[in-house]
Coordinates of C-alpha atoms and ligand atoms in Angstrom, one line a residue:
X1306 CA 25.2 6.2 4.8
X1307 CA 24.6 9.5 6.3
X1308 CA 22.9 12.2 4.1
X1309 CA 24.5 15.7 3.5
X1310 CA 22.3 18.1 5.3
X1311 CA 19.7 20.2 3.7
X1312 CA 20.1 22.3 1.2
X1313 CA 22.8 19.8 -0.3
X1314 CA 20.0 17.0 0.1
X1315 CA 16.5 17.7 -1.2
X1316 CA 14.9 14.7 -1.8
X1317 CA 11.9 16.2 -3.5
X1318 CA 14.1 17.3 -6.3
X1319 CA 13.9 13.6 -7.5
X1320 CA 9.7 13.5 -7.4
X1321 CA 9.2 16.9 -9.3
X1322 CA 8.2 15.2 -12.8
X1323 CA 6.4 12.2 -13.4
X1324 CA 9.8 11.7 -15.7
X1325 CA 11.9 11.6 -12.9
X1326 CA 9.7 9.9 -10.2
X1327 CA 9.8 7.2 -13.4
X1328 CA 13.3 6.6 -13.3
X1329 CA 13.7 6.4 -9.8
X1330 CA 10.9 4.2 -9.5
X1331 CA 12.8 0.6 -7.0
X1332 CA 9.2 -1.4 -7.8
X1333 CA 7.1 -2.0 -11.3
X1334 CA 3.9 -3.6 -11.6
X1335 CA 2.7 -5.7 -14.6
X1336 CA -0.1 -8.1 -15.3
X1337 CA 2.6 -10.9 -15.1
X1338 CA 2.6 -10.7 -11.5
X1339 CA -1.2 -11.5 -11.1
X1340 CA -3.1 -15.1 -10.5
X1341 CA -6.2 -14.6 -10.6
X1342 CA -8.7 -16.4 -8.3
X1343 CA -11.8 -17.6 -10.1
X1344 CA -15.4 -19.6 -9.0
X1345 CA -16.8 -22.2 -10.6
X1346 CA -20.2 -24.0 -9.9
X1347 CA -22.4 -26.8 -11.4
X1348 CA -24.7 -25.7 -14.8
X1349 CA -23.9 -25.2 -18.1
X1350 CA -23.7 -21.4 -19.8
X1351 CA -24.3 -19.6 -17.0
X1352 CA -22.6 -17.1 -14.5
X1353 CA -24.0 -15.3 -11.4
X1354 CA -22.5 -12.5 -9.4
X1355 CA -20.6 -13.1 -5.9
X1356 CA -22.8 -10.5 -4.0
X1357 CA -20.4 -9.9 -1.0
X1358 CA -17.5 -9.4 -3.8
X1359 CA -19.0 -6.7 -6.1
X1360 CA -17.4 -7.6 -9.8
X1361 CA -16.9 -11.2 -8.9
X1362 CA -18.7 -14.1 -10.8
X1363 CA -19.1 -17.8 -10.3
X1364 CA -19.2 -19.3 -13.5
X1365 CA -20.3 -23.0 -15.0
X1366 CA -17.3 -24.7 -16.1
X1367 CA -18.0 -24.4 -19.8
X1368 CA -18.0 -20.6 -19.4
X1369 CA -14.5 -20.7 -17.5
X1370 CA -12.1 -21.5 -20.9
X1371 CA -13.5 -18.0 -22.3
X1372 CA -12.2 -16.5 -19.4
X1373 CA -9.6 -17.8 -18.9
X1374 CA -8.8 -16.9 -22.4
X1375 CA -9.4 -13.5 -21.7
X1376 CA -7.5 -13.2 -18.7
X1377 CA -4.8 -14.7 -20.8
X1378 CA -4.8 -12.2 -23.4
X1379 CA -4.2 -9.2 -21.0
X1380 CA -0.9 -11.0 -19.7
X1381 CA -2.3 -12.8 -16.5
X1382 CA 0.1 -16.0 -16.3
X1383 CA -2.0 -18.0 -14.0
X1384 CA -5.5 -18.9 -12.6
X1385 CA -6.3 -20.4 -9.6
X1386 CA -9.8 -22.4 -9.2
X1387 CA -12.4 -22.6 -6.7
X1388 CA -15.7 -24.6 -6.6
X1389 CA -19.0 -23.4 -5.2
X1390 CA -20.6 -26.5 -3.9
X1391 CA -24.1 -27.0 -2.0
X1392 CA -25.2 -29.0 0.8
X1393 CA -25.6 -32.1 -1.4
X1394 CA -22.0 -32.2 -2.2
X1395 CA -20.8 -32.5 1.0
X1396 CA -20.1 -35.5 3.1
X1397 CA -17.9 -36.9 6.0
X1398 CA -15.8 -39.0 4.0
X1399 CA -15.2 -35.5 1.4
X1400 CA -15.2 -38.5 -1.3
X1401 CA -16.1 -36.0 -3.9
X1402 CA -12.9 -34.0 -3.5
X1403 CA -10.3 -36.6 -5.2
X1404 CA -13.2 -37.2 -7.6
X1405 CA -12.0 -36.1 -11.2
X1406 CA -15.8 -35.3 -12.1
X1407 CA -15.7 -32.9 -9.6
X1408 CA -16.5 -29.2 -10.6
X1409 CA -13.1 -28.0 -9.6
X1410 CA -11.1 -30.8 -11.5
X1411 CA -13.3 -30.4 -14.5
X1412 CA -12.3 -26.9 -14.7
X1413 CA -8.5 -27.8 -15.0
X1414 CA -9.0 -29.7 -17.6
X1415 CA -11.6 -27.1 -19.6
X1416 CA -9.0 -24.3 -18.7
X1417 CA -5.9 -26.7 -20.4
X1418 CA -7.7 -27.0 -23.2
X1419 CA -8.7 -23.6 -24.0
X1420 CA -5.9 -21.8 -23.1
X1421 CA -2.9 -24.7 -22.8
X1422 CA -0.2 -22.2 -21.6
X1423 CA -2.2 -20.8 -19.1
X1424 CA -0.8 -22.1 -15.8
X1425 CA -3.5 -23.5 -14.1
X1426 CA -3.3 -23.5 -9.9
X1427 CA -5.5 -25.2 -7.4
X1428 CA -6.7 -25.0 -3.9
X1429 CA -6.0 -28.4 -1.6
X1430 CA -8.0 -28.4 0.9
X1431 CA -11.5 -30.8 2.0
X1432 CA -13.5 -27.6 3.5
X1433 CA -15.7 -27.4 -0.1
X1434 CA -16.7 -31.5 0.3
X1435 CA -17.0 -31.6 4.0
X1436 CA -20.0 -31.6 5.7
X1437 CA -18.9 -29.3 8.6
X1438 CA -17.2 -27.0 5.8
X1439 CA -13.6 -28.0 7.8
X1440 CA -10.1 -28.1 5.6
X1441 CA -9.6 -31.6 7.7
X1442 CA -11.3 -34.9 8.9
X1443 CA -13.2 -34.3 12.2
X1444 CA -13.1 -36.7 14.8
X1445 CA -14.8 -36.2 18.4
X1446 CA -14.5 -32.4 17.5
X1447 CA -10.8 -32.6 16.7
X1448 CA -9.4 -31.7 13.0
X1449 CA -7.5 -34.9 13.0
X1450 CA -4.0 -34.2 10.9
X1451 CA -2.6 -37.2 9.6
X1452 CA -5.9 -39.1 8.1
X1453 CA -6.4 -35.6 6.5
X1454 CA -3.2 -35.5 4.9
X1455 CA -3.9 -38.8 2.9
X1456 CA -6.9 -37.6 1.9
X1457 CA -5.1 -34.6 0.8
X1458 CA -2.1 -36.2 -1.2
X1459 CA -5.2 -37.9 -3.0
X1460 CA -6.6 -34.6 -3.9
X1461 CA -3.1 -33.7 -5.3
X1462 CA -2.7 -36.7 -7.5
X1463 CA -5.9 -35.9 -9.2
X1464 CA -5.4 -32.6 -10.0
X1465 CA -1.8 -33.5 -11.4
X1466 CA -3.7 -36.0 -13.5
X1467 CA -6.2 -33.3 -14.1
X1468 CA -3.2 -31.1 -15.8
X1469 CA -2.8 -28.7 -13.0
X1470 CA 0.7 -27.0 -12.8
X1471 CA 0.5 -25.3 -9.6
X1472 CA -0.5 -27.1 -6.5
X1473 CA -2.1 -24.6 -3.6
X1474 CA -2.1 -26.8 -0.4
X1475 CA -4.5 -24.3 1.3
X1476 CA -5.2 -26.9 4.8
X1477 CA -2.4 -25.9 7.0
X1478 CA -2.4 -29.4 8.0
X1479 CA 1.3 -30.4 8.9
X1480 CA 3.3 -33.0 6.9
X1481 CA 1.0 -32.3 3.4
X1482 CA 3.9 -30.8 1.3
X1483 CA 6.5 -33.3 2.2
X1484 CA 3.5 -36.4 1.9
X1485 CA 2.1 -34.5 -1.7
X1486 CA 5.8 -34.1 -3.2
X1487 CA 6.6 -38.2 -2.4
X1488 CA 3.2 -39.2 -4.3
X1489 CA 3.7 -36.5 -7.0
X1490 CA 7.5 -38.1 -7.6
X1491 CA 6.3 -41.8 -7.7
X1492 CA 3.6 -41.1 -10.0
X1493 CA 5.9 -39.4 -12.4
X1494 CA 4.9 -36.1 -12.1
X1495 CA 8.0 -34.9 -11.7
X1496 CA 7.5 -31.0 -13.2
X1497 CA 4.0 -30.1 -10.7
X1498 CA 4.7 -27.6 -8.4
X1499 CA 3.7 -26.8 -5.2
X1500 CA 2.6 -23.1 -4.1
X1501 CA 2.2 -23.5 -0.3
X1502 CA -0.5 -21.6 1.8
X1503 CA 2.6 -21.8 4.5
X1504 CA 1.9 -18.5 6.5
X1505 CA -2.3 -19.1 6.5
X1506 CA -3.9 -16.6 9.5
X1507 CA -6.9 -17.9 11.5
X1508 CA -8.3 -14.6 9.7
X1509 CA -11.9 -12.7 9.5
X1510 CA -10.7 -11.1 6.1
X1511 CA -11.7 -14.6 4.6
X1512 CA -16.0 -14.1 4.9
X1513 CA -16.6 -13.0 1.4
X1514 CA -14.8 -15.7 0.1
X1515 CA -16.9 -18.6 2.5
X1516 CA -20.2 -16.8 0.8
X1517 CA -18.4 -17.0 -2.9
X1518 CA -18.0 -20.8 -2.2
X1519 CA -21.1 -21.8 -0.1
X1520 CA -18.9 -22.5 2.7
X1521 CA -20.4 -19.8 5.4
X1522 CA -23.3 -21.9 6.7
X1523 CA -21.7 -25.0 6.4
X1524 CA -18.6 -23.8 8.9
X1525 CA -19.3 -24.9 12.3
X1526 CA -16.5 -23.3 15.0
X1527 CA -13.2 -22.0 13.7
X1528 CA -9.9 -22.5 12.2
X1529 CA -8.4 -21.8 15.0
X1530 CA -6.3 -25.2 15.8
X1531 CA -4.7 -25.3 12.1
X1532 CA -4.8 -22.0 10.9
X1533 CA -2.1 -19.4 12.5
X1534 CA -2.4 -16.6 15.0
X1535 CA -2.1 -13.4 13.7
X1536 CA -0.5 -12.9 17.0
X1537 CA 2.8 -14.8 15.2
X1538 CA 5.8 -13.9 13.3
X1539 CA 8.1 -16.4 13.8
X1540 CA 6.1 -19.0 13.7
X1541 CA 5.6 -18.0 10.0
X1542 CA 9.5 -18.1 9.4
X1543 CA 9.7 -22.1 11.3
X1544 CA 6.8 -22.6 8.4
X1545 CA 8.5 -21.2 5.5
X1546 CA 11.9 -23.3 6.7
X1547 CA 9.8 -26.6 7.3
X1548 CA 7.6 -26.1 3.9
X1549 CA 10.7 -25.6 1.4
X1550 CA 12.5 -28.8 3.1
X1551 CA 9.6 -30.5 2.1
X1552 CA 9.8 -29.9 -1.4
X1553 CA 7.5 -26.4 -2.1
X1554 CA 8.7 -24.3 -5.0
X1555 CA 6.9 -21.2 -4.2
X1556 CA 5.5 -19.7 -0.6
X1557 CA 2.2 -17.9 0.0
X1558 CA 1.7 -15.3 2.8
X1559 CA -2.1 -15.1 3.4
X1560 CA -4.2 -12.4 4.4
X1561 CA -2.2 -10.0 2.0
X1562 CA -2.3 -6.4 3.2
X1563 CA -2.4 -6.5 6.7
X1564 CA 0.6 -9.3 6.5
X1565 CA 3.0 -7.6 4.5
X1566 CA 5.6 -7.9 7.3
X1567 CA 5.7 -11.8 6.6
X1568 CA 5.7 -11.3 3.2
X1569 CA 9.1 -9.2 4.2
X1570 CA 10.7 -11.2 6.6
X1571 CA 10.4 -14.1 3.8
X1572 CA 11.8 -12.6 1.2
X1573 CA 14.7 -11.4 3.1
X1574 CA 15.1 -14.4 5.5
X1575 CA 14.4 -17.1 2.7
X1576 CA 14.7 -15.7 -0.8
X1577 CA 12.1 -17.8 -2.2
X1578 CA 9.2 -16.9 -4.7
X1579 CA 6.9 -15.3 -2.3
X1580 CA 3.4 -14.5 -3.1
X1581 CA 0.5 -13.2 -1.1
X1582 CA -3.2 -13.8 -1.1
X1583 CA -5.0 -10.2 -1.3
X1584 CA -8.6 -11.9 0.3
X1585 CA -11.9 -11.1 -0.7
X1586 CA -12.3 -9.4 2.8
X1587 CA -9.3 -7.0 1.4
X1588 CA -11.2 -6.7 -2.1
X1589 CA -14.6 -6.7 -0.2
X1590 CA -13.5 -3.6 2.2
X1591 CA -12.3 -1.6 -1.3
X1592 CA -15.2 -2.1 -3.3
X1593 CA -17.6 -1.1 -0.6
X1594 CA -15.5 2.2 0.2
X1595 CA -15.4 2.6 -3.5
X1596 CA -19.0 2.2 -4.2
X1597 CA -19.9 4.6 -1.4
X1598 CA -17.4 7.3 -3.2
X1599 CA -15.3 7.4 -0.3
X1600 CA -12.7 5.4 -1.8
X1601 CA -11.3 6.3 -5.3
X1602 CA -11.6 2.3 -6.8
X1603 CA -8.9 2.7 -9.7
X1604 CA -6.2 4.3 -7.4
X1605 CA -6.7 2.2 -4.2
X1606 CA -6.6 -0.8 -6.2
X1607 CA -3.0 -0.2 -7.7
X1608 CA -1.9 1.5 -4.7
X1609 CA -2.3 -1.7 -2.9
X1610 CA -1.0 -4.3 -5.5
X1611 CA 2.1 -2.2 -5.6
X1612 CA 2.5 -2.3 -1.9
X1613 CA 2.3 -6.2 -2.1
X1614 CA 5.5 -5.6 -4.7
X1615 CA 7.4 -3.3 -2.4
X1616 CA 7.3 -5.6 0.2
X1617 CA 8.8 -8.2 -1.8
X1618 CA 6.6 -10.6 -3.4
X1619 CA 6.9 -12.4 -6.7
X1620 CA 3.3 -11.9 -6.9
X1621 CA 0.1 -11.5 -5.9
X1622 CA -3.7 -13.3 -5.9
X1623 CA -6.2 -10.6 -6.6
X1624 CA -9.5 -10.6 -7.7
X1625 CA -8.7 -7.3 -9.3
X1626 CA -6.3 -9.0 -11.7
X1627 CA -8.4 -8.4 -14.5
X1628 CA -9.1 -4.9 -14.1
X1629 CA -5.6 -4.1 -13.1
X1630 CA -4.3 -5.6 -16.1
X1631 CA -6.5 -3.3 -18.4
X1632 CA -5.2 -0.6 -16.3
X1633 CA -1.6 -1.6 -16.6
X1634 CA -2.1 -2.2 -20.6
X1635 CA -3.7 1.0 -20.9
Ligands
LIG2819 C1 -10.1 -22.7 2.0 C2 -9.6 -21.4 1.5 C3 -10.0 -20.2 2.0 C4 -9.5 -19.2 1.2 C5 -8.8 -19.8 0.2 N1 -8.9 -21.2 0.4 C6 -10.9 -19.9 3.2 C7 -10.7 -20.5 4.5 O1 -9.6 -20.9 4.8 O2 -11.7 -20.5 5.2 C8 -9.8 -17.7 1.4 C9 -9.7 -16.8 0.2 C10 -10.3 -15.5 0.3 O3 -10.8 -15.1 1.4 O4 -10.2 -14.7 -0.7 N2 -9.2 -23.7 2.2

């Protein structure tokens, strides 16, 4: 459609009053759309900030049903674990991470039973239990796929057991979804879903987060052979295409911000429940600018999450969730 010319078109008549900007508004925001990424670690009552994450806390897992409750209450839908784990929990064999004493598991269950409509996701990947902090076996240097991937559909079957809802395969490795939908179906767990890291970047935005989980000095090398180049849009699209034939409900786009044309191209290409991952480099990057009064923290913070709405996801992962939803609520 071509627009009459100027003065028949002003389009500023439209944003002259926060009435009529409202009405005209394509994109809402609500605490609905949030799942909100939380740490656990080993202890009992006690909580300890994430220092590269200002506002972030790892908590023991008998501290996480309170907030999880909490989050709850404002209208957050969904939480999504993480364990912090030492040295001493990691090994080649990652035995610990299909273990249902593990930190991680324990917290689905404690989570369930605080707050039992809370839907409760998980991350999928060996990097917390293995010794070189990779998502994957490593053999002769290589991050070996298909040995990984059983070890992986283990995972799965535990958490399921565990009362998890959403599964987040985080590995990259190829073959998991289609290999953790077969097991989920012949163990009867026929209403699990999956939320697929599908478009994961070989990213820098992700250092925070390695510090939040203990992960930093356990890393040796990169992520490099499993992880995509940011270099790659179409790649992402063969992903997405591959990931829902194999039985994914839902499709994550990760990095957030500096992705949002994925998070576009799948919407429009695939029309599945999209979601993005806004990293802890993102939330990193806003709280520093914020805490050095160059950034105003309130505004950048919803400015962003709407922008992840805009481009067409379902939702977002954001460590701000709480404090967006008190925003949102007023
Ligand atoms: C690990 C995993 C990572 C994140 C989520 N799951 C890090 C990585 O791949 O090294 C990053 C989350 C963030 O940066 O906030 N499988």
């Amino acid at each position: 459609m071509t627009l009459p010319p100027f003065p028949t078109t002003r389009l500023r008549r439209l944003r002259a009053t926060p009435g009529l900007r409202s009405m005209v508004r394509e994109n809402v925001l609500s605490p609905a759309d949030f799942i909100w990424p939380v740490f656990v670690m080993e202890g009992t009552d006690a909580e300890e900030p994430v220092a590269s994450m200002p506002g972030v806390m790892r908590r023991t897992v008998d501290r996480i049903g309170q907030a999880a409750h909490e989050a709850y209450a404002l209208g957050i839908p969904a939480v999504c674990i993480f364990p912090y784990t030492t040295m001493d929990a990691r090994t080649e064999d990652c035995a610990l991470a299909w273990s249902p004493d593990n930190i991680a598991n324990r917290a689905i269950a404690e989570i369930k039973r605080a707050v039992p409509d809370m839907a409760v996701m998980t991350d999928i990947a060996l990097d917390p239990y293995n010794i070189n902090g990779h998502d994957g076996f490593v053999e002769n240097g290589e991050i070996v796929n298909d040995r990984t991937v059983e070890a992986l559909v283990k995972m799965a079957l535990t958490q399921a057991e565990m009362g998890a809802d959403i599964l987040g395969p985080s590995d990259m490795m190829d073959g998991r979804i289609g290999a953790i939908r077969a097991a989920l179906e012949s163990a009867g767990h026929q209403k699990v879903t999956i939320l697929s890291y599908t478009a994961k970047y070989a990213s820098a935005f992700y250092g925070p987060f390695r510090d939040a989980v203990g992960a930093s000095s356990a890393l040796t090398g990169d992520k490099n052979t499993y992880q995509m180049d940011p270099a790659n849009s179409d790649e992402a699209m063969r992903l997405v295409a591959r990931d829902i034939s194999e039985g994914a409900d839902m499709i994550m786009v990760k990095p957030g911000m500096p992705y949002l044309d994925i998070v576009r191209r799948v919407k429009t290409e695939f029309g599945v429940p999209t979601f993005a991952y806004q990293v802890s480099g993102e939330y990193a990057m806003m709280q520093a600018a914020a805490q050095n009064g160059w950034l105003d923290h309130d505004k950048v913070m919803m400015e962003s999450l709407m922008c992840f709405k805009r481009a067409g996801c379902d939702g977002v992962l954001t460590y701000f969730a709480p404090a967006a939803a008190k925003l949102l609520n007023g």
